[in-house]
Short mmCIF file of C-alpha atoms in Angstrom, two decimals:
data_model
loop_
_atom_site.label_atom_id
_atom_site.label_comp_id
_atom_site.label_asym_id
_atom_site.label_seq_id
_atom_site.Cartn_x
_atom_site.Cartn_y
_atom_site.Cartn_z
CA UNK A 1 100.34 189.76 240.72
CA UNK A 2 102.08 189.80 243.93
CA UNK A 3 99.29 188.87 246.31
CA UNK A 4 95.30 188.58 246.32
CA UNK A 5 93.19 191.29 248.15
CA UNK A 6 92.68 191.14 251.36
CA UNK A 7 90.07 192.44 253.60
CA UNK A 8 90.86 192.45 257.07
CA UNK A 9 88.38 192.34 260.20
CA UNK A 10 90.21 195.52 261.86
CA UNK A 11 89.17 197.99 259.22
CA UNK A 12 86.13 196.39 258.11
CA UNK A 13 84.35 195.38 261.70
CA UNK A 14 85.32 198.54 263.32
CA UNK A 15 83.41 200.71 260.60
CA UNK A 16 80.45 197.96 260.03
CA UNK A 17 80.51 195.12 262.54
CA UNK A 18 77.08 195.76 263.38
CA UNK A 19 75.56 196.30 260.03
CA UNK A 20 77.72 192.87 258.85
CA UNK A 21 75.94 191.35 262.43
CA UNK A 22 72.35 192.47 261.30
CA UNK A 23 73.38 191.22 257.11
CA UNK A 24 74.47 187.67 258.41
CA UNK A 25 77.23 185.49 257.07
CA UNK A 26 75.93 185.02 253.76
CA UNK A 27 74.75 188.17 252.89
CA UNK A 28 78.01 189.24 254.22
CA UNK A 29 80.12 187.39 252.19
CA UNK A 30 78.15 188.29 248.88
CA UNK A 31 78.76 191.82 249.87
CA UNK A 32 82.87 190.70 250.33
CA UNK A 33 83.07 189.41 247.23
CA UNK A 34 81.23 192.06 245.51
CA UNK A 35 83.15 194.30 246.80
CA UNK A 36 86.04 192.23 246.05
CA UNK A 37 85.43 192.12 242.28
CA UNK A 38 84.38 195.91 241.89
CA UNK A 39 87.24 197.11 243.78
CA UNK A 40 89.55 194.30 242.03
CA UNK A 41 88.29 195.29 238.50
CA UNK A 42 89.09 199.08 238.91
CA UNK A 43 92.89 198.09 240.18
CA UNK A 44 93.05 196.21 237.08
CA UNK A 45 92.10 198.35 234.67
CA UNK A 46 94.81 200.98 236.86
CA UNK A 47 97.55 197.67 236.49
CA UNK A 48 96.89 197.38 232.99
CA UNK A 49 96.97 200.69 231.96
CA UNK A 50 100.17 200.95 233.97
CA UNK A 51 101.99 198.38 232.30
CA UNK A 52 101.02 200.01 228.67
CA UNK A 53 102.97 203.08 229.96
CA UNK A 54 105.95 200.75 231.67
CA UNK A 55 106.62 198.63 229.13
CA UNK A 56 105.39 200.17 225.67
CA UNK A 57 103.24 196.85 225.33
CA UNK A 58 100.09 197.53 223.52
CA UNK A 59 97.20 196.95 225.63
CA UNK A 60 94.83 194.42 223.80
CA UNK A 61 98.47 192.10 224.41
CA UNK A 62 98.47 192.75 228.12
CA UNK A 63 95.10 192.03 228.39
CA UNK A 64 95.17 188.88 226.73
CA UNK A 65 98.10 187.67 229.03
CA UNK A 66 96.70 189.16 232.22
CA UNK A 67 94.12 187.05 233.97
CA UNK A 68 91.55 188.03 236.55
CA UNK A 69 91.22 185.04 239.42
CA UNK A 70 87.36 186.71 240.85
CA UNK A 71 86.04 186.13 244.45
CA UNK A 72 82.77 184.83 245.04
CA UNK A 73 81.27 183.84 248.15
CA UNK A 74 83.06 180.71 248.95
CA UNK A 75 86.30 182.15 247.84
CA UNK A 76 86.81 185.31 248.91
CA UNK A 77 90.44 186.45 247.31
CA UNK A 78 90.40 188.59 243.86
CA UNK A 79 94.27 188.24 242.38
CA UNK A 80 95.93 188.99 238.52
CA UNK A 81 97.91 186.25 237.19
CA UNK A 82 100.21 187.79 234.23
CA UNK A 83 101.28 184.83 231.39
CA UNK A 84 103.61 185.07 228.46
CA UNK A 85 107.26 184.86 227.36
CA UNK A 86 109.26 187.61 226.39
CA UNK A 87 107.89 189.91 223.47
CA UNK A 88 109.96 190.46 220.53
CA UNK A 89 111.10 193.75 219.62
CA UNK A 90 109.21 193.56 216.42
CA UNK A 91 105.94 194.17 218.69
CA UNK A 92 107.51 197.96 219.67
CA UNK A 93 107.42 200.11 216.34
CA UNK A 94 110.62 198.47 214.98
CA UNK A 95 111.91 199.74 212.06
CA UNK A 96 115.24 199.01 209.84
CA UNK A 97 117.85 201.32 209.20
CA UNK A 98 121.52 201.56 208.09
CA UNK A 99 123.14 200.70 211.66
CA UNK A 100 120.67 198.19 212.58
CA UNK A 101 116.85 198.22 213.85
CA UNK A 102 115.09 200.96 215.86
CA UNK A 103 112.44 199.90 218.66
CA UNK A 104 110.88 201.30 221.76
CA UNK A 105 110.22 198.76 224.40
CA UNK A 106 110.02 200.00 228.01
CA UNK A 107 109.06 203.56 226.30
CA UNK A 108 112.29 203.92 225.30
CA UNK A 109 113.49 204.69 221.20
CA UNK A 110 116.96 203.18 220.64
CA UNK A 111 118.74 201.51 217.51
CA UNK A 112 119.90 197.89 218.14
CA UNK A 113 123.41 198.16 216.06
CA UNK A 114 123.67 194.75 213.75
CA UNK A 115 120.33 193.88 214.14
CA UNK A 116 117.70 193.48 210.65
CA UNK A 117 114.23 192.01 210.57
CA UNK A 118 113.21 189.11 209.01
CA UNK A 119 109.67 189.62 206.70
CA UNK A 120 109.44 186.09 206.51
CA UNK A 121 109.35 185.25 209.92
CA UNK A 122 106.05 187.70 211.12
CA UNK A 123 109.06 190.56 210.80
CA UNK A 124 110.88 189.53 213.65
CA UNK A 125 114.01 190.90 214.83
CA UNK A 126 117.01 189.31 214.70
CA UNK A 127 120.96 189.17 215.20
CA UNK A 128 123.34 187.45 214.43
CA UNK A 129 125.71 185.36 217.06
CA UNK A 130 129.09 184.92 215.08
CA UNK A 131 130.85 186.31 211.97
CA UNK A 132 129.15 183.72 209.63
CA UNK A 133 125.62 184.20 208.00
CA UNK A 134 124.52 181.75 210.57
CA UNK A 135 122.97 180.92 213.86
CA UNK A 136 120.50 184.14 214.01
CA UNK A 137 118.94 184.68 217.53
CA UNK A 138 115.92 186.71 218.36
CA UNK A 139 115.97 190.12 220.28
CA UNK A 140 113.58 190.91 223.11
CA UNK A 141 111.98 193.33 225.18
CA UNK A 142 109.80 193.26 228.35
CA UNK A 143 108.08 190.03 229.58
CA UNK A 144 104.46 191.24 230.81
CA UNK A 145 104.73 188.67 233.76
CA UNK A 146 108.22 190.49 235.00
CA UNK A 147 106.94 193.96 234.92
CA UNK A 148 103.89 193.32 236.65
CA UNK A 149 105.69 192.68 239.64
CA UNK A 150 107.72 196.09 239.16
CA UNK A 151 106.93 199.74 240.37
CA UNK A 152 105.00 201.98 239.69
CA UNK A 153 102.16 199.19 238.49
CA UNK A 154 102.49 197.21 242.08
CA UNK A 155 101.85 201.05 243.81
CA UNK A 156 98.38 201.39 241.34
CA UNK A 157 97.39 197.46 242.51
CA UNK A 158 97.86 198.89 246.37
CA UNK A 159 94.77 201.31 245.56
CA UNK A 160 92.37 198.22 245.90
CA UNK A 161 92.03 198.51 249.38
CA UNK A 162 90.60 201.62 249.47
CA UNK A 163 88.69 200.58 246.75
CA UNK A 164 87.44 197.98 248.78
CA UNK A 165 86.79 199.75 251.47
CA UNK A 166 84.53 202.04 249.99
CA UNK A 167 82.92 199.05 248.04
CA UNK A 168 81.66 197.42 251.12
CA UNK A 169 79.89 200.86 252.53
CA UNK A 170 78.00 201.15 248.99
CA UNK A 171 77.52 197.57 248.83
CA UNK A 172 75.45 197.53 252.98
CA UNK A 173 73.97 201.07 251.72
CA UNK A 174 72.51 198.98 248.75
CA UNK A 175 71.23 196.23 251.61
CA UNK A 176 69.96 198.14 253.93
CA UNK A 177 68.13 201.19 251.51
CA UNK A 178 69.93 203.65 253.67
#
């Protein structure tokens, strides 16, 4: 993802510098990266559910090739790394027809004129370069580590910081038995 959380001392010291004073460093940063994960773990979830509607990925593939970097105390940054090469268009409810194969990645139905799939390669799709029977290259759709960088999934990662924010207060509530 473009960029770990970050909690700056503005925000956070204004509302509870004196509660963070009376916690210690420590306790403080257990309560940063706490907050951290929680608030990190809900953006995900937002990100990933995001990129099923973007891209027309299933989601058990985007969560395989998203991975969660979590803060703990020592290292207190939270960030999504997306993996992966580019999916073929077999993986977005291709079908064959007369004029060629029918897919929908990015959400989007269309027919691929000249294209066929191959059962014998996990029903790939494929088309061909020249006139002849041969070379064949593969067709593909949306690379998971592209559109994670794309609007409108960056806009749902900028929600952590309110996230965050309200993280921390539950997080000192929790401390302190208020």
């Amino acid at each position: 993802m473009s960029g770990d959380i970050v909690i700056t001392k503005d925000g956070i010291y204004d509302t509870f510098g004196k509660a963070l004073n009376v916690a210690g460093e420590g306790k403080a940063k257990r309560i940063f990266a706490n907050a951290l994960n929680r608030g990190g773990d809900m953006a995900r979830t937002q990100v990933k559910r995001s990129l099923v509607s973007q891209t027309g990925i299933k989601y058990g593939l985007i969560n395989k090739a998203v991975e969660t970097k979590r803060a703990n105390p020592n290292k207190l940054s939270y960030s999504l790394e997306a993996t992966g090469n580019e999916m073929n268009l077999n993986l977005f409810a291709a079908r064959q027809g007369k004029k060629g194969v029918s897919a929908a990645p990015w959400k989007q139905r269309r027919v691929f004129k000249s294209t066929f799939i191959v059962p014998a390669y996990d029903g790939k799709v494929y088309k061909r370069t020249s006139p002849e029977r041969g070379p064949v290259e593969p067709l593909f759709g949306p690379n998971i580590a592209r559109e994670i960088t794309k609007d409108p999934t960056v806009a749902k990662w900028k929600q952590v910081d309110g996230f965050t924010m309200k993280r921390v207060e539950h997080e000192l509530i929790r401390l302190f038995k208020w």
